Coordinates of C-alpha atoms and ligand atoms in Angstrom, one line a residue:
X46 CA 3.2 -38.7 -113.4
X47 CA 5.5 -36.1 -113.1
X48 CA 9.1 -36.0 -114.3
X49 CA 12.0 -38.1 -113.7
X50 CA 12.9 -38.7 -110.2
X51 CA 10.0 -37.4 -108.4
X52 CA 8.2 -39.6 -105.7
X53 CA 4.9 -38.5 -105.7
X54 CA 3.4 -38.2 -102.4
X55 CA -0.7 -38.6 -101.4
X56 CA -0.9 -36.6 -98.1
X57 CA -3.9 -37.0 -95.9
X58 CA -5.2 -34.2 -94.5
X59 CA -7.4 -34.7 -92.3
X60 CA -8.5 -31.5 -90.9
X61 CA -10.7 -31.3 -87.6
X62 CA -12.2 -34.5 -88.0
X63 CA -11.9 -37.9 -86.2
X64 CA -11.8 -39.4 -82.9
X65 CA -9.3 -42.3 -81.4
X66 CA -11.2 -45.5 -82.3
X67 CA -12.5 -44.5 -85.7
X68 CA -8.9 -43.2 -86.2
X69 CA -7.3 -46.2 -85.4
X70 CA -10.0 -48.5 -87.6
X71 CA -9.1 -45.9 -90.8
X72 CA -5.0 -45.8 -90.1
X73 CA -5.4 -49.9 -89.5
X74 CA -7.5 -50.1 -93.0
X75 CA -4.9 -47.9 -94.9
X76 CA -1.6 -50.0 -93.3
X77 CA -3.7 -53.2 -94.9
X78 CA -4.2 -51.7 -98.2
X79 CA -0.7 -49.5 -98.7
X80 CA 1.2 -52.3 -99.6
X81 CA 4.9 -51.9 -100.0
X82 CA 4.6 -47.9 -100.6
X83 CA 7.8 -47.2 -103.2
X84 CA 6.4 -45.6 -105.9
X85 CA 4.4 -43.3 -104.0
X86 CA 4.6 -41.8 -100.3
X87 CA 1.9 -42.4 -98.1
X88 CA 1.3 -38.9 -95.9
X89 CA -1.5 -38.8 -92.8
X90 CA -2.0 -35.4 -91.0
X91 CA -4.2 -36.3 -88.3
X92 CA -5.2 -33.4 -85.1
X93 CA -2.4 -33.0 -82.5
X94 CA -3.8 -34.6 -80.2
X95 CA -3.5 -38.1 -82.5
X96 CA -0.3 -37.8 -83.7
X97 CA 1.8 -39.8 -80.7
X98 CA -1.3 -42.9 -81.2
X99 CA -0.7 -42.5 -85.6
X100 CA 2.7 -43.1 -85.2
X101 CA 2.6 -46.4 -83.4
X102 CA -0.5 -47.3 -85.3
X103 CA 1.3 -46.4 -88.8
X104 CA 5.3 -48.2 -87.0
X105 CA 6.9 -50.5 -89.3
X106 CA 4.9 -49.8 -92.4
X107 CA 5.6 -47.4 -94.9
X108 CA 3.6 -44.7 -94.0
X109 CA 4.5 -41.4 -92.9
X110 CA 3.2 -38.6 -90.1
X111 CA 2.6 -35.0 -90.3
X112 CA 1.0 -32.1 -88.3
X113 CA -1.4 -29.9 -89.6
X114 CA 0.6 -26.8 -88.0
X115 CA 3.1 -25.5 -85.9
X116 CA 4.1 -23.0 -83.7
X117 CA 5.9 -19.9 -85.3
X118 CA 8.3 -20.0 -82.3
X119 CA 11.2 -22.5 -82.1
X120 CA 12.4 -22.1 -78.5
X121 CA 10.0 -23.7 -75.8
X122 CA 8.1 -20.8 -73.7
X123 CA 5.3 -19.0 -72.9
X124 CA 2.9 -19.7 -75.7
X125 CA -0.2 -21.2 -74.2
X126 CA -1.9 -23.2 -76.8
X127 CA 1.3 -23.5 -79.7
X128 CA 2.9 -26.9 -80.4
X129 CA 6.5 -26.7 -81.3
X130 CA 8.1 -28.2 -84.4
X131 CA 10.4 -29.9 -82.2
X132 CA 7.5 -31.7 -79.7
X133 CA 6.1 -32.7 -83.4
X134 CA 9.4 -34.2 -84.6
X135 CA 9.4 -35.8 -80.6
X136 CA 6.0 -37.8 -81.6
X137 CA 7.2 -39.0 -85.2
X138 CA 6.3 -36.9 -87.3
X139 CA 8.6 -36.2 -90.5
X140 CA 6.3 -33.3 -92.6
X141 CA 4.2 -30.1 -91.0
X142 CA 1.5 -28.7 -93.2
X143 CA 2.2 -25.0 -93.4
X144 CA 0.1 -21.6 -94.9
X145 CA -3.0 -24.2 -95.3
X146 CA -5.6 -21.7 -96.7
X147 CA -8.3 -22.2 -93.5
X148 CA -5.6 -20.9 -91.5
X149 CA -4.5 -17.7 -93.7
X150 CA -8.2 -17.0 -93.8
X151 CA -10.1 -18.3 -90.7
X152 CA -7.2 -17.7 -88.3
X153 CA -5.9 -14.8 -90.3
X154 CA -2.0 -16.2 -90.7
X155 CA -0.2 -13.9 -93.0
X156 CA 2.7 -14.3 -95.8
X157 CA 5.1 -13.5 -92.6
X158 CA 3.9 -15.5 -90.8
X159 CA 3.6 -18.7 -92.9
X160 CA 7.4 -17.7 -93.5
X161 CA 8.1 -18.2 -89.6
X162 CA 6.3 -21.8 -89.5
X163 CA 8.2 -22.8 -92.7
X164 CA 11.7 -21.8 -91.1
X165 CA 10.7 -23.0 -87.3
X166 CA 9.6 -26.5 -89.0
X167 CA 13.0 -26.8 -91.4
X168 CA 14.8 -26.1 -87.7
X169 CA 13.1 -28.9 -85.9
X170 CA 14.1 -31.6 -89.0
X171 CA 10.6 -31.4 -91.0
X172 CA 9.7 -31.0 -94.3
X173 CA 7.2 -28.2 -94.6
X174 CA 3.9 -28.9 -97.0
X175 CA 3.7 -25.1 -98.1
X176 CA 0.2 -24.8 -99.6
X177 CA -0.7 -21.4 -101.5
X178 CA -3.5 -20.9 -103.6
X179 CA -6.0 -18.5 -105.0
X180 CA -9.7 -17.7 -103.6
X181 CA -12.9 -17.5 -106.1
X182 CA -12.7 -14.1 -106.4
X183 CA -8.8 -13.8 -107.3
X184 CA -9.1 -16.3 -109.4
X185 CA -12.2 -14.4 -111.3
X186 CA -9.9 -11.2 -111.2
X187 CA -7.3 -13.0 -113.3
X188 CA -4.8 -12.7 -110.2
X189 CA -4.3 -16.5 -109.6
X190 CA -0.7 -16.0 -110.5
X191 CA -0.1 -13.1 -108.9
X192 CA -1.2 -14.5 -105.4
X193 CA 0.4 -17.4 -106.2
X194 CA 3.8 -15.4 -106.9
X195 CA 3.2 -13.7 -103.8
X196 CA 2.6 -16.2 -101.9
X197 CA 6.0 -19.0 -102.9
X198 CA 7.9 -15.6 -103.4
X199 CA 7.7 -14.3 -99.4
X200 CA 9.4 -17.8 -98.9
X201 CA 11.7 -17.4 -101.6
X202 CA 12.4 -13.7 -100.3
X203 CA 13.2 -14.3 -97.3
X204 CA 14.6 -17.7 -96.8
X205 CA 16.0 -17.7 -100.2
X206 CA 15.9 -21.0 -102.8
X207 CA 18.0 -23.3 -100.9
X208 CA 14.9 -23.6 -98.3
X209 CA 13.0 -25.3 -101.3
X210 CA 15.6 -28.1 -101.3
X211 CA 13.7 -29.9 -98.2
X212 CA 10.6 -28.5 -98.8
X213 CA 7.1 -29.7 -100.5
X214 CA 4.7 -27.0 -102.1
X215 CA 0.7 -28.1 -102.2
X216 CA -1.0 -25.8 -105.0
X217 CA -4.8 -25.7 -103.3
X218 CA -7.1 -23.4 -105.1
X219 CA -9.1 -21.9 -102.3
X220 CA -12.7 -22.3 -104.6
X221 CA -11.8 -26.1 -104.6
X222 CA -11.1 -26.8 -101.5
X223 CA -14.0 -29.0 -99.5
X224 CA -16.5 -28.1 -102.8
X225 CA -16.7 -30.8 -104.7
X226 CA -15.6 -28.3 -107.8
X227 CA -12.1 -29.8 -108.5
X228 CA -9.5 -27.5 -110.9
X229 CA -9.2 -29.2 -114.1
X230 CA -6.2 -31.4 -115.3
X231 CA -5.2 -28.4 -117.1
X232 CA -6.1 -25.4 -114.4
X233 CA -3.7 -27.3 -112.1
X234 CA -1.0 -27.9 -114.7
X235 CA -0.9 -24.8 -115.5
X236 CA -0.3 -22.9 -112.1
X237 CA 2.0 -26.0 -110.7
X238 CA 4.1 -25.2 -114.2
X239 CA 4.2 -21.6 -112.9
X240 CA 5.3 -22.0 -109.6
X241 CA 7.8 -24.6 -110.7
X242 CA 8.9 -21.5 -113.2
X243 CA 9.3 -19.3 -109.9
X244 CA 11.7 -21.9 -108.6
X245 CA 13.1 -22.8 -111.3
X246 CA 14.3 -19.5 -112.2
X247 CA 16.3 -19.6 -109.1
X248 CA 17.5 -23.1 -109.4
X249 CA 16.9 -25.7 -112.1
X250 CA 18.0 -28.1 -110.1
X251 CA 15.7 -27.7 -106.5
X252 CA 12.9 -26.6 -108.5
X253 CA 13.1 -30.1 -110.9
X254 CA 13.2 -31.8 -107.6
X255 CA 10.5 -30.4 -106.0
X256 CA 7.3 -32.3 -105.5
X257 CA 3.8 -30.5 -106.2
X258 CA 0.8 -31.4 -104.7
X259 CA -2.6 -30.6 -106.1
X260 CA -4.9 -30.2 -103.5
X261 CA -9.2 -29.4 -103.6
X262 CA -11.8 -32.1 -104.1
X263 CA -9.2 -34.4 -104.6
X264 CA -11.2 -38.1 -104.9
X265 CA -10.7 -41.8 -106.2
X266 CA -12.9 -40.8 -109.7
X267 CA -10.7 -37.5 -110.8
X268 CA -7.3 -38.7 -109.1
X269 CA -5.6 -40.3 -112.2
X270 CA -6.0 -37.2 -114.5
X271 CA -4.2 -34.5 -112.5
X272 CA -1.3 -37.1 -111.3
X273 CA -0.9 -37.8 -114.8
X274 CA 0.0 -34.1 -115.5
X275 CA 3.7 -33.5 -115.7
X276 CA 3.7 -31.3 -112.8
X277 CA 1.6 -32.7 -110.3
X278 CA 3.5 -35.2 -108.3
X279 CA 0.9 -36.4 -106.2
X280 CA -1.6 -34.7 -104.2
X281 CA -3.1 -33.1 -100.7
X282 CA -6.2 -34.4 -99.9
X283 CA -8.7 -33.5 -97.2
X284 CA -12.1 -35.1 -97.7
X285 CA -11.2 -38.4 -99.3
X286 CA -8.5 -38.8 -96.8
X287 CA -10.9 -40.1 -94.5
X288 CA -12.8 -42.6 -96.1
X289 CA -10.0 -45.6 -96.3
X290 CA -11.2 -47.4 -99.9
X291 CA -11.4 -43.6 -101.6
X292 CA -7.9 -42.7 -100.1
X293 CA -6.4 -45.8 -101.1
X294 CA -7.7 -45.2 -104.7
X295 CA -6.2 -42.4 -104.8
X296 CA -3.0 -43.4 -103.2
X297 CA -2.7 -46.4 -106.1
X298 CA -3.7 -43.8 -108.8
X299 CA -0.3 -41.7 -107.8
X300 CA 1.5 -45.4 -107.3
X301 CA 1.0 -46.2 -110.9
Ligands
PGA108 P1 -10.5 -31.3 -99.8 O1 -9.4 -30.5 -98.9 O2 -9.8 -32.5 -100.4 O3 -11.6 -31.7 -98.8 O4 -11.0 -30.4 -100.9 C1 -8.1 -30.4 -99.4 C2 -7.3 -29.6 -98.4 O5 -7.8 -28.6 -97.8 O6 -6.1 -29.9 -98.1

């Protein structure tokens, strides 16, 4: 696990996917199995539209909420359709998912603004999951670590270091994601090193701090290998999230 004082965390992410029984059956299987949490934080990202019901399902246990997104905005308005970061702190929820790579490239979200979300979340009271990572082709170009660069440096750029300091980064090659074709212990290490580098070269201390996710085809059987990895404190997982034995596996494997 990674270094010194970092809690790893095992977000759940689970994407479109659900519906308010079998929701309730999953979150009910995962408060038996979490046990007393403390080595490990237990994360679930369910739809919107779950969130108020997961956060009485998950009350009294150690097990924390987060949104999938947020609205840019941070004053309520005229925005038919956008959930503030304030209605999702108002439900329970402690962490927003933000730059998550099916909405830079289904929804089109630009570095900008993923900037926006990270700022309007850190201005409601949540810790923002940044995720940034490469596609196939970038990644065949050699430019993984430019993107990557790109991508931790607009929030860097504009927000400047300090925002890491309440922040969570989720490396999430885009070739991995929902494939089955999980980065190696070794391709994660080595671009969770890097952006750790990028912090780090702006503060030791926030960037030795700063948790890591690896996230893309995350599952019980390959779990263990990339937590072990000095730099990946834990991980963001979509699939596996929602089967309550595999998440739980994977959970313990970031637990120790
Ligand atoms: P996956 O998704 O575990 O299904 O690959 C990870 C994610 O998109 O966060």
């Amino acid at each position: 696990m990674g270094v010194g004082a970092r809690t790893p965390i095992v977000a759940g992410n689970w994407k479109m996917n659900g519906a308010l029984n079998a929701s309730s059956d999953l979150v009910a299987a995962l408060v038996a199995g979490v046990g007393e949490g403390g080595d490990a934080e237990m994360l679930l990202c369910p739809p919107f539209v779950y969130l108020d019901a997961a956060a009485r399902w998950i009350e009294s246990t150690p097990i924390a909420l987060g949104a999938q997104d947020l609205a840019s905005e941070v004053e309520p308005g005229a925005y038919t359709g956008e959930v503030a970061g304030a209605m999702l702190a108002d439900v329970g929820c402690t962490h927003v998912i933000v730059g998550h790579s099916e909405r830079r490239t289904l929804y089109g979200e630009t570095d900008d603004q993923v900037v926006a979300k990270f700022r309007a979340a850190q201005s409601a009271g949540l810790v923002p999951i940044l995720c940034v990572g490469e596609t196939l082709a970038e990644r065949e170009d050699a430019d993984t670590a430019a993107v990557v660069t790109r991508q931790v440096g607009a929030v860097l750029d504009v927000l400047g270091v300090d925002a890491l300091g309440e922040a969570v980064v989720a490396y999430e090659p885009v070739w991995a994601i929902g494939t089955g074709r999980t980065a190696t212990p070794d391709q994660a290490q080595e671009v969770h090193a890097l952006i750790r580098a990028l912090i780090g070269a702006q503060s030791a201390t926030i960037a030795g701090g700063l948790r890591i996710l690896y996230g893309g085809s995350v599952k019980g059987a390959n779990a263990a290998e990339l937590f072990a990895r000095e730099d990946i404190d834990g991980g963001l997982i979509g699939g596996a999230s929602l089967d309550a034995s595999e998440f739980l596996t994977i959970f313990h494997a970031a637990s120790g």
